[in-house]
Amino acid sequence: MPGFSVRDFYDELAADYHLIFQDWDASMAYQAKVLDGLIRLRPGAGPPTILDCSCGIGTQAIGLALGGHRVVGSDLSPVATAHAAAHAATRGVQLPLAAADMRALPFRPSSFDVVICADNALPHLLSPEEVRTALLDMRRVLRDDGLLVLTIRAYDEARQTHPTAAPPQVSQTADGEVITFQLWHWHEDGERYDLEHFQLLPAGDTWNVRVRRTTYWALTQGQLTEFVTEAGFTDITWHTPAASGFYQPVLTAIPTTLPRSVT
């Protein structure tokens, strides 16, 4: 299994991540609106304190903060969190940030009403042990009346068809069009794949080509449901893109009692 560094992938992508979107600010606002609707499902009362534990450059965290939520962001990539801080400041919102691994969150137990892990971040963890560790730590920092929100790719079909590429995306900049596309190289186990992320940026009459590589575990909804249950959650619900309006399937769950391993 190639030793691609997740941190290096996002450190290198951070400056260009917003170019994936036709209109990043519009996408932030739309995603925040959808997530706000899901956050309202939590059993607790009062305005929530939210942790976005895979915040990247702030796509969900900034949008939610602009919507009036109290948000803290953390991410494995210190370069991404630095960009998130700059983007938040430009938009006039308070967004405390930390560079941190979701498997070892630097927050006290029961600190947050909502924990969000979006944009297919959890499948960067490639073993059951790593996934369990991350989910247990999310449970640790979540209050007993809180809500867990996870979003991942629609992997159930992908595990059957093993696609080798994702559709290209085109965004417009002042310098011209930016083209983003992915190639997927599946491992022999049929569950994990190496992703090559290409961005073609205009450079006069030619292109500046940037390539980043990382690895994912294509977790099915059944697998992730089992991991979330083991980590101490119940009322696990999957929300399809057609039902929620979010661009990926979304899992929501509420805590049960703390598992013995984290008490």
mmCIF file with all atom_site columns, C-alpha atoms in Angstrom, residues 99-230:
data_model
loop_
_atom_site.group_PDB
_atom_site.id
_atom_site.type_symbol
_atom_site.label_atom_id
_atom_site.label_alt_id
_atom_site.label_comp_id
_atom_site.label_asym_id
_atom_site.label_entity_id
_atom_site.label_seq_id
_atom_site.pdbx_PDB_ins_code
_atom_site.Cartn_x
_atom_site.Cartn_y
_atom_site.Cartn_z
_atom_site.occupancy
_atom_site.B_iso_or_equiv
_atom_site.pdbx_formal_charge
_atom_site.auth_seq_id
_atom_site.auth_comp_id
_atom_site.auth_asym_id
_atom_site.auth_atom_id
_atom_site.pdbx_PDB_model_num
ATOM 1   C CA . ALA A 1 99  ? -4.145  21.839 13.544  1.00 0.00 ? 99  ALA A CA 1
ATOM 2   C CA . ALA A 1 100 ? -5.096  18.426 14.930  1.00 0.00 ? 100 ALA A CA 1
ATOM 3   C CA . ASP A 1 101 ? -5.610  14.789 13.995  1.00 0.00 ? 101 ASP A CA 1
ATOM 4   C CA . MET A 1 102 ? -9.238  13.672 14.373  1.00 0.00 ? 102 MET A CA 1
ATOM 5   C CA . ARG A 1 103 ? -7.921  10.599 16.194  1.00 0.00 ? 103 ARG A CA 1
ATOM 6   C CA . ALA A 1 104 ? -6.534  12.799 18.996  1.00 0.00 ? 104 ALA A CA 1
ATOM 7   C CA . LEU A 1 105 ? -8.648  15.948 19.243  1.00 0.00 ? 105 LEU A CA 1
ATOM 8   C CA . PRO A 1 106 ? -7.141  18.594 21.569  1.00 0.00 ? 106 PRO A CA 1
ATOM 9   C CA . PHE A 1 107 ? -10.407 19.389 23.347  1.00 0.00 ? 107 PHE A CA 1
ATOM 10  C CA . ARG A 1 108 ? -11.887 18.548 26.735  1.00 0.00 ? 108 ARG A CA 1
ATOM 11  C CA . PRO A 1 109 ? -14.568 15.856 27.048  1.00 0.00 ? 109 PRO A CA 1
ATOM 12  C CA . SER A 1 110 ? -18.134 17.017 26.395  1.00 0.00 ? 110 SER A CA 1
ATOM 13  C CA . SER A 1 111 ? -17.041 20.316 24.844  1.00 0.00 ? 111 SER A CA 1
ATOM 14  C CA . PHE A 1 112 ? -19.392 20.432 21.844  1.00 0.00 ? 112 PHE A CA 1
ATOM 15  C CA . ASP A 1 113 ? -23.061 20.065 20.989  1.00 0.00 ? 113 ASP A CA 1
ATOM 16  C CA . VAL A 1 114 ? -22.327 19.027 17.402  1.00 0.00 ? 114 VAL A CA 1
ATOM 17  C CA . VAL A 1 115 ? -19.330 17.345 15.784  1.00 0.00 ? 115 VAL A CA 1
ATOM 18  C CA . ILE A 1 116 ? -19.108 17.498 11.989  1.00 0.00 ? 116 ILE A CA 1
ATOM 19  C CA . CYS A 1 117 ? -16.731 15.446 9.865   1.00 0.00 ? 117 CYS A CA 1
ATOM 20  C CA . ALA A 1 118 ? -17.543 16.250 6.234   1.00 0.00 ? 118 ALA A CA 1
ATOM 21  C CA . ASP A 1 119 ? -16.105 16.062 2.711   1.00 0.00 ? 119 ASP A CA 1
ATOM 22  C CA . ASN A 1 120 ? -15.243 12.345 2.805   1.00 0.00 ? 120 ASN A CA 1
ATOM 23  C CA . ALA A 1 121 ? -12.538 12.957 5.424   1.00 0.00 ? 121 ALA A CA 1
ATOM 24  C CA . LEU A 1 122 ? -13.104 9.866  7.585   1.00 0.00 ? 122 LEU A CA 1
ATOM 25  C CA . PRO A 1 123 ? -12.286 7.387  4.748   1.00 0.00 ? 123 PRO A CA 1
ATOM 26  C CA . HIS A 1 124 ? -8.694  8.648  4.756   1.00 0.00 ? 124 HIS A CA 1
ATOM 27  C CA . LEU A 1 125 ? -8.372  6.318  7.753   1.00 0.00 ? 125 LEU A CA 1
ATOM 28  C CA . LEU A 1 126 ? -7.488  2.973  6.237   1.00 0.00 ? 126 LEU A CA 1
ATOM 29  C CA . SER A 1 127 ? -8.039  0.444  9.029   1.00 0.00 ? 127 SER A CA 1
ATOM 30  C CA . PRO A 1 128 ? -10.867 -0.438 11.414  1.00 0.00 ? 128 PRO A CA 1
ATOM 31  C CA . GLU A 1 129 ? -8.655  0.559  14.340  1.00 0.00 ? 129 GLU A CA 1
ATOM 32  C CA . GLU A 1 130 ? -8.067  4.056  12.960  1.00 0.00 ? 130 GLU A CA 1
ATOM 33  C CA . VAL A 1 131 ? -11.744 4.615  12.193  1.00 0.00 ? 131 VAL A CA 1
ATOM 34  C CA . ARG A 1 132 ? -12.769 3.403  15.657  1.00 0.00 ? 132 ARG A CA 1
ATOM 35  C CA . THR A 1 133 ? -10.181 5.657  17.313  1.00 0.00 ? 133 THR A CA 1
ATOM 36  C CA . ALA A 1 134 ? -11.439 8.729  15.458  1.00 0.00 ? 134 ALA A CA 1
ATOM 37  C CA . LEU A 1 135 ? -15.113 8.035  16.170  1.00 0.00 ? 135 LEU A CA 1
ATOM 38  C CA . LEU A 1 136 ? -14.409 7.353  19.841  1.00 0.00 ? 136 LEU A CA 1
ATOM 39  C CA . ASP A 1 137 ? -12.643 10.691 20.141  1.00 0.00 ? 137 ASP A CA 1
ATOM 40  C CA . MET A 1 138 ? -15.520 12.465 18.414  1.00 0.00 ? 138 MET A CA 1
ATOM 41  C CA . ARG A 1 139 ? -17.811 10.835 20.959  1.00 0.00 ? 139 ARG A CA 1
ATOM 42  C CA . ARG A 1 140 ? -15.512 11.918 23.788  1.00 0.00 ? 140 ARG A CA 1
ATOM 43  C CA . VAL A 1 141 ? -15.702 15.621 22.920  1.00 0.00 ? 141 VAL A CA 1
ATOM 44  C CA . LEU A 1 142 ? -19.451 15.490 22.215  1.00 0.00 ? 142 LEU A CA 1
ATOM 45  C CA . ARG A 1 143 ? -22.024 16.243 24.906  1.00 0.00 ? 143 ARG A CA 1
ATOM 46  C CA . ASP A 1 144 ? -24.542 13.558 25.802  1.00 0.00 ? 144 ASP A CA 1
ATOM 47  C CA . ASP A 1 145 ? -27.385 15.478 24.125  1.00 0.00 ? 145 ASP A CA 1
ATOM 48  C CA . GLY A 1 146 ? -25.276 16.227 21.062  1.00 0.00 ? 146 GLY A CA 1
ATOM 49  C CA . LEU A 1 147 ? -25.263 15.233 17.413  1.00 0.00 ? 147 LEU A CA 1
ATOM 50  C CA . LEU A 1 148 ? -22.686 13.602 15.149  1.00 0.00 ? 148 LEU A CA 1
ATOM 51  C CA . VAL A 1 149 ? -22.744 14.549 11.449  1.00 0.00 ? 149 VAL A CA 1
ATOM 52  C CA . LEU A 1 150 ? -20.595 12.602 8.965   1.00 0.00 ? 150 LEU A CA 1
ATOM 53  C CA . THR A 1 151 ? -20.529 12.884 5.178   1.00 0.00 ? 151 THR A CA 1
ATOM 54  C CA . ILE A 1 152 ? -18.795 10.469 2.803   1.00 0.00 ? 152 ILE A CA 1
ATOM 55  C CA . ARG A 1 153 ? -18.913 9.559  -0.856  1.00 0.00 ? 153 ARG A CA 1
ATOM 56  C CA . ALA A 1 154 ? -21.645 7.190  -2.070  1.00 0.00 ? 154 ALA A CA 1
ATOM 57  C CA . TYR A 1 155 ? -19.372 4.181  -1.851  1.00 0.00 ? 155 TYR A CA 1
ATOM 58  C CA . ASP A 1 156 ? -21.918 1.352  -1.886  1.00 0.00 ? 156 ASP A CA 1
ATOM 59  C CA . GLU A 1 157 ? -22.228 1.491  -5.668  1.00 0.00 ? 157 GLU A CA 1
ATOM 60  C CA . ALA A 1 158 ? -18.533 2.279  -6.155  1.00 0.00 ? 158 ALA A CA 1
ATOM 61  C CA . ARG A 1 159 ? -17.587 -0.908 -4.319  1.00 0.00 ? 159 ARG A CA 1
ATOM 62  C CA . GLN A 1 160 ? -19.554 -2.815 -6.948  1.00 0.00 ? 160 GLN A CA 1
ATOM 63  C CA . THR A 1 161 ? -18.471 -0.933 -10.076 1.00 0.00 ? 161 THR A CA 1
ATOM 64  C CA . HIS A 1 162 ? -14.932 0.217  -9.111  1.00 0.00 ? 162 HIS A CA 1
ATOM 65  C CA . PRO A 1 163 ? -14.904 3.422  -11.182 1.00 0.00 ? 163 PRO A CA 1
ATOM 66  C CA . THR A 1 164 ? -11.497 4.535  -12.416 1.00 0.00 ? 164 THR A CA 1
ATOM 67  C CA . ALA A 1 165 ? -12.218 8.273  -12.601 1.00 0.00 ? 165 ALA A CA 1
ATOM 68  C CA . ALA A 1 166 ? -14.522 10.988 -11.309 1.00 0.00 ? 166 ALA A CA 1
ATOM 69  C CA . PRO A 1 167 ? -16.215 13.485 -13.654 1.00 0.00 ? 167 PRO A CA 1
ATOM 70  C CA . PRO A 1 168 ? -14.119 16.607 -14.325 1.00 0.00 ? 168 PRO A CA 1
ATOM 71  C CA . GLN A 1 169 ? -15.121 19.900 -12.723 1.00 0.00 ? 169 GLN A CA 1
ATOM 72  C CA . VAL A 1 170 ? -14.585 23.270 -14.370 1.00 0.00 ? 170 VAL A CA 1
ATOM 73  C CA . SER A 1 171 ? -14.439 26.593 -12.547 1.00 0.00 ? 171 SER A CA 1
ATOM 74  C CA . GLN A 1 172 ? -13.838 30.086 -13.880 1.00 0.00 ? 172 GLN A CA 1
ATOM 75  C CA . THR A 1 173 ? -11.119 32.392 -12.569 1.00 0.00 ? 173 THR A CA 1
ATOM 76  C CA . ALA A 1 174 ? -9.861  35.787 -13.666 1.00 0.00 ? 174 ALA A CA 1
ATOM 77  C CA . ASP A 1 175 ? -7.078  33.993 -15.539 1.00 0.00 ? 175 ASP A CA 1
ATOM 78  C CA . GLY A 1 176 ? -9.367  31.490 -17.269 1.00 0.00 ? 176 GLY A CA 1
ATOM 79  C CA . GLU A 1 177 ? -10.876 28.086 -16.620 1.00 0.00 ? 177 GLU A CA 1
ATOM 80  C CA . VAL A 1 178 ? -9.529  25.665 -14.000 1.00 0.00 ? 178 VAL A CA 1
ATOM 81  C CA . ILE A 1 179 ? -10.130 21.977 -14.677 1.00 0.00 ? 179 ILE A CA 1
ATOM 82  C CA . THR A 1 180 ? -10.121 19.487 -11.798 1.00 0.00 ? 180 THR A CA 1
ATOM 83  C CA . PHE A 1 181 ? -10.413 15.722 -12.194 1.00 0.00 ? 181 PHE A CA 1
ATOM 84  C CA . GLN A 1 182 ? -9.504  12.497 -10.388 1.00 0.00 ? 182 GLN A CA 1
ATOM 85  C CA . LEU A 1 183 ? -8.176  9.055  -11.277 1.00 0.00 ? 183 LEU A CA 1
ATOM 86  C CA . TRP A 1 184 ? -8.881  6.129  -8.933  1.00 0.00 ? 184 TRP A CA 1
ATOM 87  C CA . HIS A 1 185 ? -6.534  3.140  -8.699  1.00 0.00 ? 185 HIS A CA 1
ATOM 88  C CA . TRP A 1 186 ? -8.203  0.320  -6.763  1.00 0.00 ? 186 TRP A CA 1
ATOM 89  C CA . HIS A 1 187 ? -6.245  -1.981 -4.460  1.00 0.00 ? 187 HIS A CA 1
ATOM 90  C CA . GLU A 1 188 ? -6.515  -5.751 -4.744  1.00 0.00 ? 188 GLU A CA 1
ATOM 91  C CA . ASP A 1 189 ? -8.832  -5.850 -1.717  1.00 0.00 ? 189 ASP A CA 1
ATOM 92  C CA . GLY A 1 190 ? -11.486 -4.000 -3.760  1.00 0.00 ? 190 GLY A CA 1
ATOM 93  C CA . GLU A 1 191 ? -12.133 -1.623 -0.841  1.00 0.00 ? 191 GLU A CA 1
ATOM 94  C CA . ARG A 1 192 ? -9.290  0.891  -0.875  1.00 0.00 ? 192 ARG A CA 1
ATOM 95  C CA . TYR A 1 193 ? -8.024  3.024  -3.713  1.00 0.00 ? 193 TYR A CA 1
ATOM 96  C CA . ASP A 1 194 ? -5.266  5.505  -4.466  1.00 0.00 ? 194 ASP A CA 1
ATOM 97  C CA . LEU A 1 195 ? -6.556  8.809  -5.772  1.00 0.00 ? 195 LEU A CA 1
ATOM 98  C CA . GLU A 1 196 ? -4.657  11.069 -8.145  1.00 0.00 ? 196 GLU A CA 1
ATOM 99  C CA . HIS A 1 197 ? -6.065  14.595 -7.975  1.00 0.00 ? 197 HIS A CA 1
ATOM 100 C CA . PHE A 1 198 ? -5.273  16.719 -11.038 1.00 0.00 ? 198 PHE A CA 1
ATOM 101 C CA . GLN A 1 199 ? -5.743  20.453 -11.418 1.00 0.00 ? 199 GLN A CA 1
ATOM 102 C CA . LEU A 1 200 ? -5.047  22.233 -14.688 1.00 0.00 ? 200 LEU A CA 1
ATOM 103 C CA . LEU A 1 201 ? -4.582  25.943 -14.097 1.00 0.00 ? 201 LEU A CA 1
ATOM 104 C CA . PRO A 1 202 ? -4.295  28.451 -16.957 1.00 0.00 ? 202 PRO A CA 1
ATOM 105 C CA . ALA A 1 203 ? -0.790  29.808 -17.561 1.00 0.00 ? 203 ALA A CA 1
ATOM 106 C CA . GLY A 1 204 ? -0.888  32.036 -20.597 1.00 0.00 ? 204 GLY A CA 1
ATOM 107 C CA . ASP A 1 205 ? -1.333  29.851 -23.660 1.00 0.00 ? 205 ASP A CA 1
ATOM 108 C CA . THR A 1 206 ? -0.560  26.639 -21.749 1.00 0.00 ? 206 THR A CA 1
ATOM 109 C CA . TRP A 1 207 ? -1.497  24.855 -18.506 1.00 0.00 ? 207 TRP A CA 1
ATOM 110 C CA . ASN A 1 208 ? 0.102   24.522 -15.099 1.00 0.00 ? 208 ASN A CA 1
ATOM 111 C CA . VAL A 1 209 ? -0.629  20.928 -14.066 1.00 0.00 ? 209 VAL A CA 1
ATOM 112 C CA . ARG A 1 210 ? -0.681  20.063 -10.355 1.00 0.00 ? 210 ARG A CA 1
ATOM 113 C CA . VAL A 1 211 ? -1.001  16.477 -9.180  1.00 0.00 ? 211 VAL A CA 1
ATOM 114 C CA . ARG A 1 212 ? -1.604  15.330 -5.590  1.00 0.00 ? 212 ARG A CA 1
ATOM 115 C CA . ARG A 1 213 ? -2.022  11.759 -4.366  1.00 0.00 ? 213 ARG A CA 1
ATOM 116 C CA . THR A 1 214 ? -3.759  10.174 -1.394  1.00 0.00 ? 214 THR A CA 1
ATOM 117 C CA . THR A 1 215 ? -5.519  6.956  -0.396  1.00 0.00 ? 215 THR A CA 1
ATOM 118 C CA . TYR A 1 216 ? -9.110  6.265  0.697   1.00 0.00 ? 216 TYR A CA 1
ATOM 119 C CA . TRP A 1 217 ? -11.060 3.370  2.166   1.00 0.00 ? 217 TRP A CA 1
ATOM 120 C CA . ALA A 1 218 ? -14.385 3.135  0.319   1.00 0.00 ? 218 ALA A CA 1
ATOM 121 C CA . LEU A 1 219 ? -16.525 2.469  3.386   1.00 0.00 ? 219 LEU A CA 1
ATOM 122 C CA . THR A 1 220 ? -20.040 1.247  2.714   1.00 0.00 ? 220 THR A CA 1
ATOM 123 C CA . GLN A 1 221 ? -22.944 2.662  4.664   1.00 0.00 ? 221 GLN A CA 1
ATOM 124 C CA . GLY A 1 222 ? -23.263 -0.656 6.474   1.00 0.00 ? 222 GLY A CA 1
ATOM 125 C CA . GLN A 1 223 ? -19.623 -0.625 7.548   1.00 0.00 ? 223 GLN A CA 1
ATOM 126 C CA . LEU A 1 224 ? -19.767 2.958  8.793   1.00 0.00 ? 224 LEU A CA 1
ATOM 127 C CA . THR A 1 225 ? -23.053 2.349  10.598  1.00 0.00 ? 225 THR A CA 1
ATOM 128 C CA . GLU A 1 226 ? -21.412 -0.515 12.486  1.00 0.00 ? 226 GLU A CA 1
ATOM 129 C CA . PHE A 1 227 ? -18.373 1.593  13.426  1.00 0.00 ? 227 PHE A CA 1
ATOM 130 C CA . VAL A 1 228 ? -20.575 4.476  14.620  1.00 0.00 ? 228 VAL A CA 1
ATOM 131 C CA . THR A 1 229 ? -22.687 2.102  16.710  1.00 0.00 ? 229 THR A CA 1
ATOM 132 C CA . GLU A 1 230 ? -19.561 0.616  18.317  1.00 0.00 ? 230 GLU A CA 1
#
